[in-house]
Short mmCIF file of C-alpha atoms and ligand atoms in Angstrom, two decimals:
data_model
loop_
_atom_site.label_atom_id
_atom_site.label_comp_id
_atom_site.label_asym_id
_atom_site.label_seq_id
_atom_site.Cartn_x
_atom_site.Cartn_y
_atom_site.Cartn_z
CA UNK A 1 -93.09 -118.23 -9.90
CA UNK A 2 -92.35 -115.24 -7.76
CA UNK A 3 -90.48 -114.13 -4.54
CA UNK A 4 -91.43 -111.52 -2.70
CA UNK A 5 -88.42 -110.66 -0.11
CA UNK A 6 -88.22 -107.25 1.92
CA UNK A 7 -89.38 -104.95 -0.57
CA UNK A 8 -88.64 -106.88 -3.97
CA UNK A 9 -90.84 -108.38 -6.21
CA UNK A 10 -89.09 -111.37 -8.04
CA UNK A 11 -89.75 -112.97 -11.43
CA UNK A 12 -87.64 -116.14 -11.39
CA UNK A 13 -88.10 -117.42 -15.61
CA UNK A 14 -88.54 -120.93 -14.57
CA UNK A 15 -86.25 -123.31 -16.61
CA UNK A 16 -83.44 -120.62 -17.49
CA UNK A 17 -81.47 -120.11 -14.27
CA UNK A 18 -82.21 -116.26 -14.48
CA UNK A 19 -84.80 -113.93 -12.32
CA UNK A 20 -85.87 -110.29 -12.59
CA UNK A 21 -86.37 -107.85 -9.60
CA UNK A 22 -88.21 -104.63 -9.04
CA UNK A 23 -88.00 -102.67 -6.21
CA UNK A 24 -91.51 -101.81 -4.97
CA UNK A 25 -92.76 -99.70 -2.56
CA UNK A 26 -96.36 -101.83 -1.86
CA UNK A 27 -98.67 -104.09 -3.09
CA UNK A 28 -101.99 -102.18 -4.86
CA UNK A 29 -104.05 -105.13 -5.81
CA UNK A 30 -103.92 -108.86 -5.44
CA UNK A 31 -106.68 -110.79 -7.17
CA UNK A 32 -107.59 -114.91 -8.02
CA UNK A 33 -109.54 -114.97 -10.63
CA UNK A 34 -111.00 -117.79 -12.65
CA UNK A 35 -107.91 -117.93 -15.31
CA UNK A 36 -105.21 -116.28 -13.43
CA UNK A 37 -103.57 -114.55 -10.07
CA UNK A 38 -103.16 -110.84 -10.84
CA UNK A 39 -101.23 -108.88 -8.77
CA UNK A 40 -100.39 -104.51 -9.09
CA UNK A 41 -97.37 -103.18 -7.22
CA UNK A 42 -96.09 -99.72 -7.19
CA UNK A 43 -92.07 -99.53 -7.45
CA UNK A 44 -89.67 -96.97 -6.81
CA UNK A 45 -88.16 -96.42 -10.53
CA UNK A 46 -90.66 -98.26 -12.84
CA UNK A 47 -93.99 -96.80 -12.07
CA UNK A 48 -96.52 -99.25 -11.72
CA UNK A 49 -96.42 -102.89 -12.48
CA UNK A 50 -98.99 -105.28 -13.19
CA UNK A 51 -97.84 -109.25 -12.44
CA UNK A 52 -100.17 -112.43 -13.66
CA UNK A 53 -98.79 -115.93 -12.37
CA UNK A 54 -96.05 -114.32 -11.09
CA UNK A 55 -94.65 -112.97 -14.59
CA UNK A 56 -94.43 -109.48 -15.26
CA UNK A 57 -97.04 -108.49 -17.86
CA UNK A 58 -96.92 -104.33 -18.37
CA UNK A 59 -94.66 -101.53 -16.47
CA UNK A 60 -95.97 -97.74 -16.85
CA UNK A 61 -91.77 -97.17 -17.72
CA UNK A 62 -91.10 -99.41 -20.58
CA UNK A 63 -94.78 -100.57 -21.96
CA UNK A 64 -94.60 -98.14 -24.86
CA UNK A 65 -91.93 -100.53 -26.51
CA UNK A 66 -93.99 -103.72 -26.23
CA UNK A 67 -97.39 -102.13 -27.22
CA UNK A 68 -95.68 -99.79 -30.30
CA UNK A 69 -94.07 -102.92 -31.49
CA UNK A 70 -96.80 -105.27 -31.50
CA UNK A 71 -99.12 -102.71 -33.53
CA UNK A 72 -97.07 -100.36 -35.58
CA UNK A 73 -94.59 -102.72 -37.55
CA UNK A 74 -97.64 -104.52 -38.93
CA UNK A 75 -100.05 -101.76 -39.41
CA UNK A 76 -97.70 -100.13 -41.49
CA UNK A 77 -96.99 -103.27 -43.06
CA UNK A 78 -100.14 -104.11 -44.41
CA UNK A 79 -101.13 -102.63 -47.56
CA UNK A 80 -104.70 -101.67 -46.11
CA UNK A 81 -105.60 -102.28 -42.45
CA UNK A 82 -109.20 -101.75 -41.72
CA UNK A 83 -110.24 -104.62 -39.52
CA UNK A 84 -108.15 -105.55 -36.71
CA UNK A 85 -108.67 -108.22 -34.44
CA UNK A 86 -106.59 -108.37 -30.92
CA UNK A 87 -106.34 -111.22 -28.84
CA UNK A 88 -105.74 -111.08 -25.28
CA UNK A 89 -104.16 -107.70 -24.36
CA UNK A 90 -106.74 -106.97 -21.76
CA UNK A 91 -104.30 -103.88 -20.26
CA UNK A 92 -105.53 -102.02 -23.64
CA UNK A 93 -101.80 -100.54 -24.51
CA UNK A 94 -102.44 -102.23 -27.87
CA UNK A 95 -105.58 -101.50 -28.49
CA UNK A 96 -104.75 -97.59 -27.98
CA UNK A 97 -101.87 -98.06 -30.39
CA UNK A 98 -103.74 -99.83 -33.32
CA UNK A 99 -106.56 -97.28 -32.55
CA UNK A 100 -104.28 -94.24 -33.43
CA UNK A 101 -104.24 -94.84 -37.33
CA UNK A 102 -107.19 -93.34 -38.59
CA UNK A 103 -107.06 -96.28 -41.83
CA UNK A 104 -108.46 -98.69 -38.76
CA UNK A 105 -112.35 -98.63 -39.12
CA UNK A 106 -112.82 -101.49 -36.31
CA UNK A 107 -110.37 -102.53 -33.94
CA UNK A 108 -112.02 -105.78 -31.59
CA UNK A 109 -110.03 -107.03 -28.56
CA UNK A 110 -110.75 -110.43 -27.48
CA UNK A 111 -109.66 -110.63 -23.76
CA UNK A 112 -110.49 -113.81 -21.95
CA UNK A 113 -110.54 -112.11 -18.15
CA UNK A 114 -112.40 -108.93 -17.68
CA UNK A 115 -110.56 -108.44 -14.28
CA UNK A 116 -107.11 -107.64 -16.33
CA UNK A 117 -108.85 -104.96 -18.13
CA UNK A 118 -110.87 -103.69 -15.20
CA UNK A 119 -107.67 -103.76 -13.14
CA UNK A 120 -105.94 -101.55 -15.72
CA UNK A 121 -108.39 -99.33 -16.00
CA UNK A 122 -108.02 -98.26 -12.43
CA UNK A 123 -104.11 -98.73 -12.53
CA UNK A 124 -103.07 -97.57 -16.01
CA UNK A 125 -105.89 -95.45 -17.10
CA UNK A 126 -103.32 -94.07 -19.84
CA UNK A 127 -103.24 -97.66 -21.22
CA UNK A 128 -107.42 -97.61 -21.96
CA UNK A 129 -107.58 -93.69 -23.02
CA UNK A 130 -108.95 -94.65 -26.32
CA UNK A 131 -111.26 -97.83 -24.72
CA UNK A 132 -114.30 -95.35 -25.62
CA UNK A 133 -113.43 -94.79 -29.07
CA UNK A 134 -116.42 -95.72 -31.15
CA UNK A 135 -114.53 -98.01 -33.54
CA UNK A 136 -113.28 -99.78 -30.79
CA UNK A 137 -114.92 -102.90 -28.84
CA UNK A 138 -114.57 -104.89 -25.67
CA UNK A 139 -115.14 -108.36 -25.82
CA UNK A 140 -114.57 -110.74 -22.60
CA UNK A 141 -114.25 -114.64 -23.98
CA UNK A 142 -111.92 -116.88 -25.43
CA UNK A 143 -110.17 -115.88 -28.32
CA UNK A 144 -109.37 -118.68 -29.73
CA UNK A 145 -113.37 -119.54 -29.72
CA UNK A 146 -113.94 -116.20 -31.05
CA UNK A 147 -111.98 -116.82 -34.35
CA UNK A 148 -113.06 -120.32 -34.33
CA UNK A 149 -116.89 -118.25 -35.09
CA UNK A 150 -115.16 -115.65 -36.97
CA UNK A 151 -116.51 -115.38 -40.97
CA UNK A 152 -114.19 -116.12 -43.38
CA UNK A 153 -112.42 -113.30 -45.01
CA UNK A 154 -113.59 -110.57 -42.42
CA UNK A 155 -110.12 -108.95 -40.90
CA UNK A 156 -106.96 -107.63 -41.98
CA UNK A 157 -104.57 -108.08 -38.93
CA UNK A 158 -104.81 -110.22 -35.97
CA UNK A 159 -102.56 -109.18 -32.83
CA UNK A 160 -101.93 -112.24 -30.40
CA UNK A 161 -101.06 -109.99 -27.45
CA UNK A 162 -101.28 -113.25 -24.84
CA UNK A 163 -99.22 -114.51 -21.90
CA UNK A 164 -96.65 -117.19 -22.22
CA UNK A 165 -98.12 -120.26 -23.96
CA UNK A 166 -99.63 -122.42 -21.22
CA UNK A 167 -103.30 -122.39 -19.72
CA UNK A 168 -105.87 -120.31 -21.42
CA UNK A 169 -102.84 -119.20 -23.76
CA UNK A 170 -101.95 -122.50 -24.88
CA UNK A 171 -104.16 -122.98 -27.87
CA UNK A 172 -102.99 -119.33 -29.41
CA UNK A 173 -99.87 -121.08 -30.60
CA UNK A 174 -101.53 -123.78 -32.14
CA UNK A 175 -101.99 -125.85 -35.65
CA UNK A 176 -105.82 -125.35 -35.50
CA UNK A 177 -105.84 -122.01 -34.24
CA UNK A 178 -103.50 -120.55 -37.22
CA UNK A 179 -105.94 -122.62 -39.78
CA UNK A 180 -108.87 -120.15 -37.97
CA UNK A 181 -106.62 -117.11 -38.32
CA UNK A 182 -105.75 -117.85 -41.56
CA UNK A 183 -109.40 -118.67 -42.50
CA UNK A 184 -110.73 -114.97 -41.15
CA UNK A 185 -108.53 -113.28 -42.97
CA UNK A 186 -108.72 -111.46 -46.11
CA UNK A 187 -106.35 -111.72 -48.92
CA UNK A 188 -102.82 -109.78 -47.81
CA UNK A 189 -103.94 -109.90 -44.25
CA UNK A 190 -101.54 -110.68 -41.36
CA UNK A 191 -100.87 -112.14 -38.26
CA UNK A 192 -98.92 -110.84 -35.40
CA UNK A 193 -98.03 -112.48 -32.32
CA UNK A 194 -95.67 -112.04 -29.30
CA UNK A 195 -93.21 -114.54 -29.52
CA UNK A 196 -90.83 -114.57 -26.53
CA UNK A 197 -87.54 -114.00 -25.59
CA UNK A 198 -84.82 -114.56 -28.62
CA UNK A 199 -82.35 -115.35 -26.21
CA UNK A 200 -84.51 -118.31 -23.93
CA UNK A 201 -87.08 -119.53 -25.52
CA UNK A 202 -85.83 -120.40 -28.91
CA UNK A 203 -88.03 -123.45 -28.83
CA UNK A 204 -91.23 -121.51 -29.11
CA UNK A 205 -89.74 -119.23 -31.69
CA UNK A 206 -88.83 -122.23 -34.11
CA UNK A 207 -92.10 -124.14 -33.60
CA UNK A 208 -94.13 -121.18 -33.88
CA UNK A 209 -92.35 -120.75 -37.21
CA UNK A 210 -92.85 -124.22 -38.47
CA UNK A 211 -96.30 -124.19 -37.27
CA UNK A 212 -97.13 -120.45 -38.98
CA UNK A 213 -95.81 -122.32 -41.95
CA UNK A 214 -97.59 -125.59 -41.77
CA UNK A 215 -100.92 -123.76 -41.35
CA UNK A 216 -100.52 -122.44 -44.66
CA UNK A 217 -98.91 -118.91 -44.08
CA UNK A 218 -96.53 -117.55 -47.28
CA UNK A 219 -94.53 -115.45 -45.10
CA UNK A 220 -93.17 -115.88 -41.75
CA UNK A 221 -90.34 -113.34 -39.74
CA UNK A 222 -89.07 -112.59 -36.67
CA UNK A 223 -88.89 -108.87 -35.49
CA UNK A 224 -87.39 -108.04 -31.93
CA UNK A 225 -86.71 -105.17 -29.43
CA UNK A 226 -85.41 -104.72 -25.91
CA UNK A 227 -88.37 -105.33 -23.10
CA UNK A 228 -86.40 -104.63 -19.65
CA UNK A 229 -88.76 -106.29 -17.78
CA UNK A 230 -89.26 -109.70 -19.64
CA UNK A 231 -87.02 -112.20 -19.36
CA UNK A 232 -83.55 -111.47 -20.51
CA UNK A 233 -84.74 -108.13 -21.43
CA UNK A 234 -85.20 -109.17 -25.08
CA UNK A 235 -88.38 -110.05 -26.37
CA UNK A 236 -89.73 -110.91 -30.15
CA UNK A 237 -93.18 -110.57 -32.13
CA UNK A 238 -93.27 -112.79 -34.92
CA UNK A 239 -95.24 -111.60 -37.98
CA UNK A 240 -97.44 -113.94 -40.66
CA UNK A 241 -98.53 -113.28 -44.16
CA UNK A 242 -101.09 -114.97 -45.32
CA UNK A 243 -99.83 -114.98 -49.25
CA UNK A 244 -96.46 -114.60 -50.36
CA UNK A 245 -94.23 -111.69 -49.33
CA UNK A 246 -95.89 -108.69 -51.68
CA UNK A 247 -94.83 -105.07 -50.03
CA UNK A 248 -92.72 -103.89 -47.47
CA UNK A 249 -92.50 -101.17 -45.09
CA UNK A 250 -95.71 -98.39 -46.05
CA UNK A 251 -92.48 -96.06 -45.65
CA UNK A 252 -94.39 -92.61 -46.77
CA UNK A 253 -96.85 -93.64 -43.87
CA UNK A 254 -94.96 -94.47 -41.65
CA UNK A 255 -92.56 -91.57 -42.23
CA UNK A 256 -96.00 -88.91 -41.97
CA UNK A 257 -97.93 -91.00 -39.05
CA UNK A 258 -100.62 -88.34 -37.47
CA UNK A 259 -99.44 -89.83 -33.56
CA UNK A 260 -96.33 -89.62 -31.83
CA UNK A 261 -94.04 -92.36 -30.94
CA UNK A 262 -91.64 -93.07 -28.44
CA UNK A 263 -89.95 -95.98 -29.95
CA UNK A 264 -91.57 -96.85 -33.22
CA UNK A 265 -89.95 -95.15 -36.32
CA UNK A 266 -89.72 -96.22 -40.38
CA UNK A 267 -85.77 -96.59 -39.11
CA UNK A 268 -86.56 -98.93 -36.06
CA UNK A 269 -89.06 -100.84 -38.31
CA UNK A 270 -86.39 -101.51 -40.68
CA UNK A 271 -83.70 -102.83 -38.17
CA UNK A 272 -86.32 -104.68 -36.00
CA UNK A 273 -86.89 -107.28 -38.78
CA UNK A 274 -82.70 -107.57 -38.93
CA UNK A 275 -81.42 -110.30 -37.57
CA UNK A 276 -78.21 -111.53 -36.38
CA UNK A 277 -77.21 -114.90 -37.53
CA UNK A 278 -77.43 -117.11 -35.18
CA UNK A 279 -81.21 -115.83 -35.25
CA UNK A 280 -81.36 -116.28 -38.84
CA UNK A 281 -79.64 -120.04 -39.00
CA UNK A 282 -82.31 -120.57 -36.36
CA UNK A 283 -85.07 -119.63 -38.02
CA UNK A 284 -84.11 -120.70 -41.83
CA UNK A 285 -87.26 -122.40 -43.37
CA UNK A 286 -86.30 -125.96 -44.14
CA UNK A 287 -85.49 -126.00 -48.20
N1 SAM B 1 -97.55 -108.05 -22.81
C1 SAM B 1 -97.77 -109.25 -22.13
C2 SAM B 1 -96.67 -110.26 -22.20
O1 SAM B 1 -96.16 -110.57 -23.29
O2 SAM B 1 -96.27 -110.74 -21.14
C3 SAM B 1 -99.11 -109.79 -22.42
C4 SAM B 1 -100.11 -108.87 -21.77
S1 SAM B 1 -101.79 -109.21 -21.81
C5 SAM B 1 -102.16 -108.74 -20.15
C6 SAM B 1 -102.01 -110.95 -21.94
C7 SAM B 1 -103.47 -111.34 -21.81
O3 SAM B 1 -103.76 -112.51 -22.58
C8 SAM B 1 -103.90 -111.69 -20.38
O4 SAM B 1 -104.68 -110.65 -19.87
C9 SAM B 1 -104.69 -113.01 -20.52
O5 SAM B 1 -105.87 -113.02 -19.77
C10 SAM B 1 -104.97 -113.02 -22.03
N2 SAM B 1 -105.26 -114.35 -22.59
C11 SAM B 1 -104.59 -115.50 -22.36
N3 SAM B 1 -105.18 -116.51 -23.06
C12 SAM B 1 -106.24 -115.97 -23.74
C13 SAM B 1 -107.21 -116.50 -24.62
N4 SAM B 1 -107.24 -117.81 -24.94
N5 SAM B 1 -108.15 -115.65 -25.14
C14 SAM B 1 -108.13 -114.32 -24.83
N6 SAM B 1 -107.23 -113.77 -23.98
C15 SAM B 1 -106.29 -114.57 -23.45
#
């Protein structure tokens, strides 16, 4: 739900007694479309803003966190990333992120409203830069359908880049959607999905844990970093292994990546997955 009051635009995070504002200067798009309401504002201090259902989905100021931490930690996790699978993200940011290491040979994103993408194009154009790359391709459909069809053993990664787990997004945090994840990938692939705030929505952490788990996943953890414009400013991506924990940080990688970063580093990798207790007594697999 949001407010929009003299020259505010208003994310109230319904069930936690908190709200974000943005001070905006005008409205640049407003669009129904058959899954969502999509708005684009232009504000004073964080550049442009896209909005769906009211919740703030990508600022030009502080997208490069969100999109470098939902593609870098697990690229340079995985021993061998070649085919990477992303669902939702239709603003691109993590599709030009996972494109930048030359080791990805296909990188498929799985968007279920073309209007998001099309509406980033125009708005963000240095979101979809790499949208023409040849290894790259633009699907508009379901996702979770998509890997439902997927072959078995075809992909490395899969990045759920989705909004917050109710209508089309629902399924993406589901029992039979991990089995499909887990059935499309190779052996030693991953799974990467956002997970929420650490701070309000500790619910959907845990059961996305115990449900990672119960799909048949060896390894499950938590990383997190500051979002300013989510709710509480704190947001998580929670990664999935599909066999037991075998390798670490690609640290030499890492340490010589051919791209620059603005938040992503071997260091911040390392400290992301650190958690503070209460986040670790949370998220302790049941012995
Ligand atoms: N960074 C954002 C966040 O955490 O708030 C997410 C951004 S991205 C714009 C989320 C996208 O997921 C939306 O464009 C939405 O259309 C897409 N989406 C939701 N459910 C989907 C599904 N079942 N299949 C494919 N895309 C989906």
């Amino acid at each position: 739900m949001s407010a929009l009051d003299d020259n505010w635009f208003t994310e109230i995070a319904q069930g936690t007694g908190t709200a974000f504002s943005l001070r905006i200067r005008r409205k640049l798009a407003d669009e129904q479309t058959p899954y969502q309401h999509i708005e684009i504002y232009e504000t004073t201090d964080f550049g442009r803003l896209m909005v769906i259902d009211g919740c703030t989905m990508v600022s030009s100021r502080d997208n490069f966190i969100y999109h470098e931490m939902m593609a870098h930690p697990v690229l340079y996790t995985h021993a061998a990333p070649r085919d990477v699978l992303i669902i939702g993200g239709g603003d691109c940011g993590t599709l030009r992120e996972v494109l930048r290491h030359p080791e990805v040979g296909t990188a498929v994103q799985v968007e279920i409203d073309e209007r998001v993408t099309r509406l980033a194009e125009q708005f963000f154009p240095e979101l979809c830069e790499l949208n023409d790359d040849p290894r790259a391709t633009l699907h508009f459909g379901d996702g979770i359908q998509w890997l439902k069809d997927a072959p078995a053993d075809s992909l490395d990664v899969v990045i759920v880049d989705s909004t917050d787990p109710i209508g089309p997004a629902e399924g993406l945090f589901s029992h039979p959607f991990y089995v499909d994840c887990l059935r499309a990938l190779r052996p030693g692939g991953m799974v990467v999905q956002q997970s929420e705030s650490p701070l309000l929505h500790q619910k959907i952490l845990v059961d996305m844990h115990t449900t990672l788990r119960g799909a048949g996943f060896g390894d499950v953890r938590t990383l997190q970093f500051p979002q300013p414009i989510y709710p509480s400013g704190w947001w998580s991506a929670t990664v999935a292994r599909k066999d037991e924990a075998v390798a670490g940080l690609r640290e030499a990688d890492a340490q010589a990546r051919p791209f620059e970063t603005r938040y992503y580093s071997p260091e911040i990798h390392r400290a992301a997955f650190v958690l503070p207790p209460f986040l670790q007594a949370l998220l302790a697999a049941p012995s």
